[in-house]
Coordinates of C-alpha atoms and ligand atoms in Angstrom, one line a residue:
X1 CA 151.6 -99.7 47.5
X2 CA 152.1 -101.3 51.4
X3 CA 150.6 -99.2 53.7
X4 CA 150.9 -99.4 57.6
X5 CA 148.0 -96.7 59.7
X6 CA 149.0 -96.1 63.3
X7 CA 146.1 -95.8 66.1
X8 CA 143.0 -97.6 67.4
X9 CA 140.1 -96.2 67.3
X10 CA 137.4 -95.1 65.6
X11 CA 139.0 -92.5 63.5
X12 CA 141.8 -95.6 62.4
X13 CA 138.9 -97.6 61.3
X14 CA 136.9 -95.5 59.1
X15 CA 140.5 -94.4 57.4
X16 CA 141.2 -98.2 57.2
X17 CA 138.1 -98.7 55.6
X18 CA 138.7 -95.6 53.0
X19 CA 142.4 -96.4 52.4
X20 CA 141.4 -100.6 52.1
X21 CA 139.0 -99.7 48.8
X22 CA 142.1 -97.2 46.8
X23 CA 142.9 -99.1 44.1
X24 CA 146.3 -98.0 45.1
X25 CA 146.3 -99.9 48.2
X26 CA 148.0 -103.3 48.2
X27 CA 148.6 -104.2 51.5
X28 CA 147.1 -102.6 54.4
X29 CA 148.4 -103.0 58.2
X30 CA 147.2 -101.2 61.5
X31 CA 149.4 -100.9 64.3
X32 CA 147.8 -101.9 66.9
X33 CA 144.1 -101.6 65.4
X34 CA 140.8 -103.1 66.9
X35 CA 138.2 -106.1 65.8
X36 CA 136.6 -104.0 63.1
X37 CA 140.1 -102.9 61.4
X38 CA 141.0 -106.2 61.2
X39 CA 138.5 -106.6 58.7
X40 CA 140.1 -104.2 56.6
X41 CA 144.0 -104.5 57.6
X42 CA 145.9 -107.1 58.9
X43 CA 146.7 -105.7 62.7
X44 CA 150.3 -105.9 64.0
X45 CA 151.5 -105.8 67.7
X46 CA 153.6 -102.4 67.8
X47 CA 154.1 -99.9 70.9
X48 CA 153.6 -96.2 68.9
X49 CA 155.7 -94.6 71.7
X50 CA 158.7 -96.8 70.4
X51 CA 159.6 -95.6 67.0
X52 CA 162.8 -97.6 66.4
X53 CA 160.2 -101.0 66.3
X54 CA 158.0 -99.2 63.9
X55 CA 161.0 -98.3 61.8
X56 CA 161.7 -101.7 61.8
X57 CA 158.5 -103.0 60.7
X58 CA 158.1 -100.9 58.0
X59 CA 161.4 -101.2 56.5
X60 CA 161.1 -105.3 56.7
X61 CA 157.5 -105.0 54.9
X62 CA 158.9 -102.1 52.8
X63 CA 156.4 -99.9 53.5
X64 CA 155.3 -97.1 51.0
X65 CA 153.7 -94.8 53.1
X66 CA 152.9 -94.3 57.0
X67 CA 149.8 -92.5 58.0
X68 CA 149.6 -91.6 61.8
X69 CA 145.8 -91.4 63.4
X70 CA 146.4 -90.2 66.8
X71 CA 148.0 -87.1 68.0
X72 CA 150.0 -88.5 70.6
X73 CA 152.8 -90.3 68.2
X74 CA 153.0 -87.0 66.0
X75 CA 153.8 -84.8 68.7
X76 CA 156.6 -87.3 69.9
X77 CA 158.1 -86.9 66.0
X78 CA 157.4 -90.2 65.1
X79 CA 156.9 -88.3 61.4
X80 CA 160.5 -86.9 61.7
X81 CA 162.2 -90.1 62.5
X82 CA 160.4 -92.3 60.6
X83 CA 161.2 -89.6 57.4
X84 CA 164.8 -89.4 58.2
X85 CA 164.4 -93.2 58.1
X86 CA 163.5 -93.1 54.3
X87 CA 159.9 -93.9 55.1
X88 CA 157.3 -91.7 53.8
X89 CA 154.8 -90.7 56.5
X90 CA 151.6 -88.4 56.6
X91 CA 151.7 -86.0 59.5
X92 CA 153.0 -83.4 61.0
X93 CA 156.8 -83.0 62.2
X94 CA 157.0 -82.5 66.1
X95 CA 158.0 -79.0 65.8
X96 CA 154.3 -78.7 63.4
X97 CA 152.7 -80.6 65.7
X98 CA 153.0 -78.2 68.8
X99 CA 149.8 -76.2 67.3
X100 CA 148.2 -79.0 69.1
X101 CA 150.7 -79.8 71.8
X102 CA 151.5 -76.7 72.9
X103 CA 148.4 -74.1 73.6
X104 CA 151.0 -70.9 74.5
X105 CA 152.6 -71.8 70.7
X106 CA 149.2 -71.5 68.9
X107 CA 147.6 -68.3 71.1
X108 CA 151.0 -66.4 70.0
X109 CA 151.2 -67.7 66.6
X110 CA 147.2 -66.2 66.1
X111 CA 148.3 -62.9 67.9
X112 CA 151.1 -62.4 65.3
X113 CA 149.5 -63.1 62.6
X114 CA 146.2 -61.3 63.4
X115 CA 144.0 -64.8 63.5
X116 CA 140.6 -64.5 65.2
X117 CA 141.1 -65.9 68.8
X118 CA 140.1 -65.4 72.5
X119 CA 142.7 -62.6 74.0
X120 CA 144.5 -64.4 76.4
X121 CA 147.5 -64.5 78.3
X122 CA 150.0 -67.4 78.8
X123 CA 151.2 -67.7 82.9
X124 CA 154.4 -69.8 85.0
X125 CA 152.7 -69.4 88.2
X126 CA 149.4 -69.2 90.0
X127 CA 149.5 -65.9 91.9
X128 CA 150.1 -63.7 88.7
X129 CA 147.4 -66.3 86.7
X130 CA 144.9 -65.6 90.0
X131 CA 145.6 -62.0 90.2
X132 CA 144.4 -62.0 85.8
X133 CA 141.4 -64.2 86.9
X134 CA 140.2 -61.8 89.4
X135 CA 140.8 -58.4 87.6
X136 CA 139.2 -60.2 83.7
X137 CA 136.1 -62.2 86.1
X138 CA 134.3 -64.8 85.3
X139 CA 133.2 -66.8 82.9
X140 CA 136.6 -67.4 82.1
X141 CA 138.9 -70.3 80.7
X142 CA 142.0 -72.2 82.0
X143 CA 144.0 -74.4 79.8
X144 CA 146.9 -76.3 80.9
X145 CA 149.7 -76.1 77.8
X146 CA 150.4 -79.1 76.9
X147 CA 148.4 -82.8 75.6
X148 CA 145.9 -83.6 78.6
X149 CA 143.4 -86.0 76.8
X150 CA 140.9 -83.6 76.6
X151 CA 140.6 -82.8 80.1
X152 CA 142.9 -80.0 79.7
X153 CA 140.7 -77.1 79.8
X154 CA 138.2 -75.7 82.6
X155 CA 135.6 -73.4 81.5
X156 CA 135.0 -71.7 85.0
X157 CA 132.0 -69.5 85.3
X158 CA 132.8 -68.1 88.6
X159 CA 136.3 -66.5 90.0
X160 CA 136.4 -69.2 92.2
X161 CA 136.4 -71.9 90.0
X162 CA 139.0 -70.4 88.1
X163 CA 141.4 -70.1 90.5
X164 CA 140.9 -74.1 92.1
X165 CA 141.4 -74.8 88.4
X166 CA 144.6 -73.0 88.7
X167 CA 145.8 -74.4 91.8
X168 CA 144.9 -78.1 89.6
X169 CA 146.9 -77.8 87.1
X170 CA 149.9 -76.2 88.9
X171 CA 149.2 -79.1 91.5
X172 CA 149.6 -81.9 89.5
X173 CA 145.5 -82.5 89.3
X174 CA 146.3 -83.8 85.7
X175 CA 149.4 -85.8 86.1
X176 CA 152.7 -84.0 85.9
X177 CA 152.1 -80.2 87.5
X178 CA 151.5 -77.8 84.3
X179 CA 154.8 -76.2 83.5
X180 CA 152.4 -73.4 81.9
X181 CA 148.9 -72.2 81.8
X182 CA 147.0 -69.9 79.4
X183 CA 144.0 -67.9 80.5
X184 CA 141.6 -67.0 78.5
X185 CA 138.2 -64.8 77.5
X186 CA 135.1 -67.0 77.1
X187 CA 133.6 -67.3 74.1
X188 CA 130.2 -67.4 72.9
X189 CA 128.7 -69.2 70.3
X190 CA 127.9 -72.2 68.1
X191 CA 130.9 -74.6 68.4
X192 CA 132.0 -76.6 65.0
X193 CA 135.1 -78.5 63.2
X194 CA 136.7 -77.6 60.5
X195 CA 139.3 -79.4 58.5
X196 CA 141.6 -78.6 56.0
X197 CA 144.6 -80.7 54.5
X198 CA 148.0 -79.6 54.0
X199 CA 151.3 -79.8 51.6
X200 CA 153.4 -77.3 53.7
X201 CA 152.1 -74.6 51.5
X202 CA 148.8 -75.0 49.9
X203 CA 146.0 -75.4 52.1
X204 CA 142.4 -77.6 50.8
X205 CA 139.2 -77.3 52.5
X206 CA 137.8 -80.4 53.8
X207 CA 134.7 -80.7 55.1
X208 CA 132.9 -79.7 58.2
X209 CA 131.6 -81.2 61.1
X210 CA 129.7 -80.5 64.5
X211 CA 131.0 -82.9 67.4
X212 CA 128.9 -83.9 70.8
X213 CA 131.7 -83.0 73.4
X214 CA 129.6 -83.8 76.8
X215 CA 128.7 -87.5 77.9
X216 CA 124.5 -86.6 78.5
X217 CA 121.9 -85.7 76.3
X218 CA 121.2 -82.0 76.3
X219 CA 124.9 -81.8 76.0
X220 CA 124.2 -82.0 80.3
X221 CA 127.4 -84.0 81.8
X222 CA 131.4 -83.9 82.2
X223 CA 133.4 -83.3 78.7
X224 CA 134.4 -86.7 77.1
X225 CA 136.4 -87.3 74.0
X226 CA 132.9 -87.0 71.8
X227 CA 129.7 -89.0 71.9
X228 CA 128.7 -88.6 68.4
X229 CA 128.9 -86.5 65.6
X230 CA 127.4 -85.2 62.2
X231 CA 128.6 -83.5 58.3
X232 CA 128.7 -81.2 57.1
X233 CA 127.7 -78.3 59.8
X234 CA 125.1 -76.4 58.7
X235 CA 126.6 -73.1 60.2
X236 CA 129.7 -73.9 58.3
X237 CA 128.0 -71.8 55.3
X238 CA 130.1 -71.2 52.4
X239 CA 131.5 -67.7 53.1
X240 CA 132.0 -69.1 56.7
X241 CA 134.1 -71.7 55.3
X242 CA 135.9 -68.9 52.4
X243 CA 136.5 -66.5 55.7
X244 CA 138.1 -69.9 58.0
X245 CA 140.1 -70.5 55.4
X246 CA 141.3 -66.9 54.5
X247 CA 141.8 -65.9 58.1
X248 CA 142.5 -69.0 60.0
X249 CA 144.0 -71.9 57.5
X250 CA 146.1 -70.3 55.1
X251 CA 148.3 -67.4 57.5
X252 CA 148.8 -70.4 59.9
X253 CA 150.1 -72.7 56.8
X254 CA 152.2 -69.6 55.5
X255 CA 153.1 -68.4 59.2
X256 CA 155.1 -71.9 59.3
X257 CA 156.3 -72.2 56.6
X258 CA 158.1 -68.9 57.1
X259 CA 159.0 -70.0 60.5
X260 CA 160.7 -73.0 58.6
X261 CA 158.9 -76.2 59.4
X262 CA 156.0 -76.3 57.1
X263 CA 152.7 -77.9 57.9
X264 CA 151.7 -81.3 56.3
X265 CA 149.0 -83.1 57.4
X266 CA 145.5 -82.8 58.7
X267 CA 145.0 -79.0 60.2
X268 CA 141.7 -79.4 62.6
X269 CA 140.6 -76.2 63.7
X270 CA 137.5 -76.3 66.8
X271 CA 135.9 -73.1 66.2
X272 CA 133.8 -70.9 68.1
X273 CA 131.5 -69.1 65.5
X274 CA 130.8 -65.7 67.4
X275 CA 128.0 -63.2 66.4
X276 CA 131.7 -61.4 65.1
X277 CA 132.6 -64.6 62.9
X278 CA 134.6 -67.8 63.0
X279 CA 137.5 -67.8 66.5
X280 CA 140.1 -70.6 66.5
X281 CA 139.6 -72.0 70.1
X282 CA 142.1 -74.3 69.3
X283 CA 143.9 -76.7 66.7
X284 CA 144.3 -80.6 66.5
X285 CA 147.2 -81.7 64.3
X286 CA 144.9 -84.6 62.8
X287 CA 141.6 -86.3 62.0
X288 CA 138.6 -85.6 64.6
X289 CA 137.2 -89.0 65.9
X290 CA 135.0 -89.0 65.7
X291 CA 134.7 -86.5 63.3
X292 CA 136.7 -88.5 61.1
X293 CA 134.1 -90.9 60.8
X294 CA 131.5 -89.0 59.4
X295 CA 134.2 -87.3 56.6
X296 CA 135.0 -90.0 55.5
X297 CA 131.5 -91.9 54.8
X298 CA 131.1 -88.2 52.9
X299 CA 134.7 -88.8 50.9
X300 CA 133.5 -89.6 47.5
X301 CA 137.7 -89.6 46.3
X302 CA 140.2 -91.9 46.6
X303 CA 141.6 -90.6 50.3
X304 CA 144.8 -92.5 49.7
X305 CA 146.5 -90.3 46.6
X306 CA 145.3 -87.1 48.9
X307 CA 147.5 -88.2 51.4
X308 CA 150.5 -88.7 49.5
X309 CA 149.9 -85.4 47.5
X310 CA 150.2 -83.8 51.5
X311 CA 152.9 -85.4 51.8
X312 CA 154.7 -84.7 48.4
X313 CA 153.7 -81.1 48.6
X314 CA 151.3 -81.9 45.9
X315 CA 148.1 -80.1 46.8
X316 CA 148.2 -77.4 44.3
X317 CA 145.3 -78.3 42.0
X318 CA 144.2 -81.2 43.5
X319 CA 140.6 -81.4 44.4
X320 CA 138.5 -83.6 46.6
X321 CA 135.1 -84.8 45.8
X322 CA 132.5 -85.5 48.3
X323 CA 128.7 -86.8 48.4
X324 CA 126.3 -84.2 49.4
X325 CA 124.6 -86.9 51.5
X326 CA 124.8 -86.0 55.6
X327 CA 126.4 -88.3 57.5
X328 CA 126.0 -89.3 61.3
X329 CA 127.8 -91.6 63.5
X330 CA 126.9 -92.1 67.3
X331 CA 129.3 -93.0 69.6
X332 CA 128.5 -96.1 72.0
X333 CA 130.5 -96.0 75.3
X334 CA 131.1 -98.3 77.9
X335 CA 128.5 -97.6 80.8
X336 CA 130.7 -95.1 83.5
X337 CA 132.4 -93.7 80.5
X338 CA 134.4 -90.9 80.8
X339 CA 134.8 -92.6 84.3
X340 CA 135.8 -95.8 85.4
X341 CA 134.5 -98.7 83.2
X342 CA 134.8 -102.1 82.9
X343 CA 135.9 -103.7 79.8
X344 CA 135.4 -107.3 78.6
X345 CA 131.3 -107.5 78.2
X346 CA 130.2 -109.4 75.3
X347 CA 128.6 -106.8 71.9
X348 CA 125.9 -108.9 69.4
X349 CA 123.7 -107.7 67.0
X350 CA 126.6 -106.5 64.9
X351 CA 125.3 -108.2 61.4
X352 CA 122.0 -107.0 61.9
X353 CA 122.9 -103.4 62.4
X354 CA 125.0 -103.0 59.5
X355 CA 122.1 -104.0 57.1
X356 CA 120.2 -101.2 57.6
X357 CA 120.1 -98.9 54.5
X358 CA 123.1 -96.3 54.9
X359 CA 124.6 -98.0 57.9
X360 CA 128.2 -98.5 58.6
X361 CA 129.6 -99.3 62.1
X362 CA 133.4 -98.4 63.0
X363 CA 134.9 -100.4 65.6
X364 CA 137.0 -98.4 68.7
X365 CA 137.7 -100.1 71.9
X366 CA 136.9 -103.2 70.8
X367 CA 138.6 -106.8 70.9
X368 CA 138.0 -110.0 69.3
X369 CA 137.8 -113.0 71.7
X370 CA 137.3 -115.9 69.3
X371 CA 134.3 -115.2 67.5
X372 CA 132.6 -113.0 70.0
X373 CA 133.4 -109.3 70.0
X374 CA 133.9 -108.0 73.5
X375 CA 134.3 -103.9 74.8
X376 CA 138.0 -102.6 75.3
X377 CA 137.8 -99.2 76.1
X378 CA 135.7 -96.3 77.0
X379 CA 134.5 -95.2 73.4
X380 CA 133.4 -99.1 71.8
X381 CA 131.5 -98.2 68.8
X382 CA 131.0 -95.9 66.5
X383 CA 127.5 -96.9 64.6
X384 CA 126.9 -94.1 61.5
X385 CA 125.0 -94.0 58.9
X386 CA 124.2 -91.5 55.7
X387 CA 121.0 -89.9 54.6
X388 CA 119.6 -87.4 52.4
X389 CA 119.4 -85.1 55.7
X390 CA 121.1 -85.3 59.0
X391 CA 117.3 -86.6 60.5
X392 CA 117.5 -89.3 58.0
X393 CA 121.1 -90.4 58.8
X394 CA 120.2 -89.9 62.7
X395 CA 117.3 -92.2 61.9
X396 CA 118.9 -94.8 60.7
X397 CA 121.6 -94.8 62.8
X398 CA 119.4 -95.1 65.7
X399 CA 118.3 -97.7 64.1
X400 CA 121.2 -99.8 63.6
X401 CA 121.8 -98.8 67.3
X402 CA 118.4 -100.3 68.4
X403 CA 119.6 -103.6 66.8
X404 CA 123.2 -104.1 68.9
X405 CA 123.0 -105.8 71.7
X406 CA 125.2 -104.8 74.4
X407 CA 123.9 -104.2 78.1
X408 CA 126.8 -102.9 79.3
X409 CA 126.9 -100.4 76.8
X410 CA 125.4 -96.8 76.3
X411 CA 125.2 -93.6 74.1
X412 CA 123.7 -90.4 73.6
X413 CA 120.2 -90.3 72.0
X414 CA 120.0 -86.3 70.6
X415 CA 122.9 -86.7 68.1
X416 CA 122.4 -84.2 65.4
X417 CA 119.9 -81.7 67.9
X418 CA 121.2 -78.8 66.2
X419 CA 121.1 -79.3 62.5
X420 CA 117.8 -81.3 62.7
X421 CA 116.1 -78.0 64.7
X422 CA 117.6 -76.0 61.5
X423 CA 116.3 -78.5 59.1
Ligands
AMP1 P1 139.7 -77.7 73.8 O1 140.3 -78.9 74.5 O2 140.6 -76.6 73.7 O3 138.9 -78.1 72.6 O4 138.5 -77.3 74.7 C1 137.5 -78.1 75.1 C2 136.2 -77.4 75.1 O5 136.2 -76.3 76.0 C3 135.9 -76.7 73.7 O6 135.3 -77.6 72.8 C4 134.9 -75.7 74.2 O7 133.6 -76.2 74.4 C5 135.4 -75.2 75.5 N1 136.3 -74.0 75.3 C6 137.7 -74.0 75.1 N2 138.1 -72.7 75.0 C7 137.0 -71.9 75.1 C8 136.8 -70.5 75.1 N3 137.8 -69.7 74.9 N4 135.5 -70.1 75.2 C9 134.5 -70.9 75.4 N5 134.6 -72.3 75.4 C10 135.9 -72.8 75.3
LIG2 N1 136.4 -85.0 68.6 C1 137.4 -84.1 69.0 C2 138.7 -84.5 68.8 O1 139.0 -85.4 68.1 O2 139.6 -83.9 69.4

């Protein structure tokens, strides 16, 4: 079958590099992909946020399947309208895809169905959200509702804080003014990333993962997209996963379908495991990046016929294998990342890299200009390796790190801290 993958980063490569081995897999394109996934895909000039021209493509190449990376495209329906197009897609509709997009949806949806989250309430204005800030205290958390990039939430630990963060958002501090905000109790605990897959009904566990959210070592610094990441999570122990998925994944998957617009498609849950067990802090209606990265070095089975199963409502049954190996993957930014940054410096020691044992490297912002590969973006690389352990995989992925030669570039040199202190 002719596949086209939507996105750019990270995350698109490592599924490019999955889907490219399936010996389902034909043809593979990326719209608009990187330097890396053009090893795996042929890339194709497309703007996601115009659906008719993706339509168009993949009715000209008579594409089998669509599978959308980024959450940005899904919560804009480019699933709906590329399905009532006759063109199979794996994702989330837009009406789905507000578990992501739209905090205030998710925070009710857990409070009617009795799903383990910080209590909360969901505010038009900033006088009542000020007067809840000051009669709850601090620490406390401010989201704004909608897709901000990750820079949508403000843990405050004073009253203060809090209520600038209010007047932010309501301002316009993170483009458009909020139209809402949701206010909520601060939780404490061991953060991880959970993944399940979905057919609208039935619900499979995939595996678990820890991200590296702030930019400094020491997790010291402002809140980026993530800096690294390992698999599975040791905290994630079986019964942690059994009670996620009995009292997070499976009465969200039911609690739409009964609403009507059933869930297909990557459910990412960030948890907060609490001394009282596993809280939803919130969902992502897709693949981690770069959590993604490290599942799928882990995926042992063809990715490709689990995505169509999700998308045929196929799920019952099926089963996933995956390698008990650890894997890690540590994110290499452009220097000023999350900041400003320039892009355009020249990256060697590519080859090199790769040939150490275990090693893989996933392209993000990157660009080819002629046979040099230069940095396009704030997250550039993505070097990860496996291992028996998470310290071996963190070994030899700062390994393959050592070898790259990129001045302008950066990353995070404690990936892994907290499994390798319980190992
Ligand atoms: P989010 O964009 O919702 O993932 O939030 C970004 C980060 O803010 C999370 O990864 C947490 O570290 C933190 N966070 C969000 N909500 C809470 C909460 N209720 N309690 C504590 N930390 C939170
Ligand atoms: N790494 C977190 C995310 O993809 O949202």
């Amino acid at each position: 079958m002719d596949i086209l993958s939507l996105g750019s980063g990270g995350r698109e490569h490592a599924l490019a590099w999955k889907m490219a081995v399936s010996p389902l897999t034909d043809k593979l394109y990326c719209a608009p992909g990187n330097a890396g996934i053009a090893r795996e895909a042929e890339c194709v000039t497309l703007d996601l946020a115009d659906h008719k021209a993706v339509i168009a493509f993949a009715k000209d190449r008579k594409i089998d399947l669509v599978v959308v990376g980024p959450e940005v495209p899904l919560c804009a329906g480019i699933v709906d309208d590329l399905e009532a197009a006759g063109i199979k897609a794996f994702g989330p509709t837009k009406w789905a895809a507000r578990l992501e997009g739209s905090k205030g949806f998710t925070k009710d949806l857990c409070k009617a169905n009795n799903m383990p989250t910080a209590a909360y309430e969901r505010f038009k204005g900033a006088s009542a959200a000020k007067e809840y800030v000051r009669k709850k205290g601090a620490p406390i958390v401010v989201k704004t509702d909608g897709l901000a990039a990750g820079k949508g939430v403000v843990v405050a630990e004073t009253v203060q804080e809090a209520e600038s963060a209010i007047d932010m958002m309501f301002g316009g501090g993170l483009g458009a003014p909020a139209w809402e905000i949701v206010i909520e109790e601060c939780l404490v605990g061991e953060e991880a990333s959970f993944f399940a897959l979905c057919d609208g009904e039935t619900a499979i566990q995939l595996a678990s993962a820890q991200d590296h959210k702030r930019v400094g070592d020491g997790d010291s610094g402002p809140n980026t997209g993530g800096m690294g990441a390992y698999s599975p999570a040791p905290i994630m122990t079986e019964q942690m996963n059994r009670r996620v998925m009995d009292e997070i994944i499976h009465p969200t998957v039911h609690a739409l379908k009964r609403a009507g617009a059933p869930y297909k498609g990557v459910l990412f849950a960030g948890l907060m495991i609490t001394k009282d067990g596993p809280k939803l802090i919130e969902y992502n209606v897709r693949f981690g990046d770069p959590e993604c990265q490290v599942l799928m070095l882990r995926l042992m089975s063809d990715l490709v016929p689990a995505l169509l199963a999700a998308r045929d409502g196929q799920l019952k049954n099926f089963d996933l294998r995956w390698y008990p190996d650890a894997a890690l993957t540590v994110v290499m930014a452009a220097k000023g990342y999350p900041g400003h940054y320039n892009k355009g410096s020249i990256i060697e020691g590519l080859g090199a890299a790769a040939q150490i044992e275990g090693a893989e490297i996933f392209h993000a912002g990157t660009k080819a200009d002629g046979s040099r590969i230069v940095a396009n973006g704030g997250r550039v690389l993505n070097v990860c390796a496996r291992g028996k352990t998470v310290r071996e995989a963190q070994s030899r992925a700062y390994a393959a790190v050592d070898l790259i030669r990129w001045p302008d570039g950066f990353c995070r040199r404690d990936i892994g801290w907290r499994a390798i202190e319980r190992e």
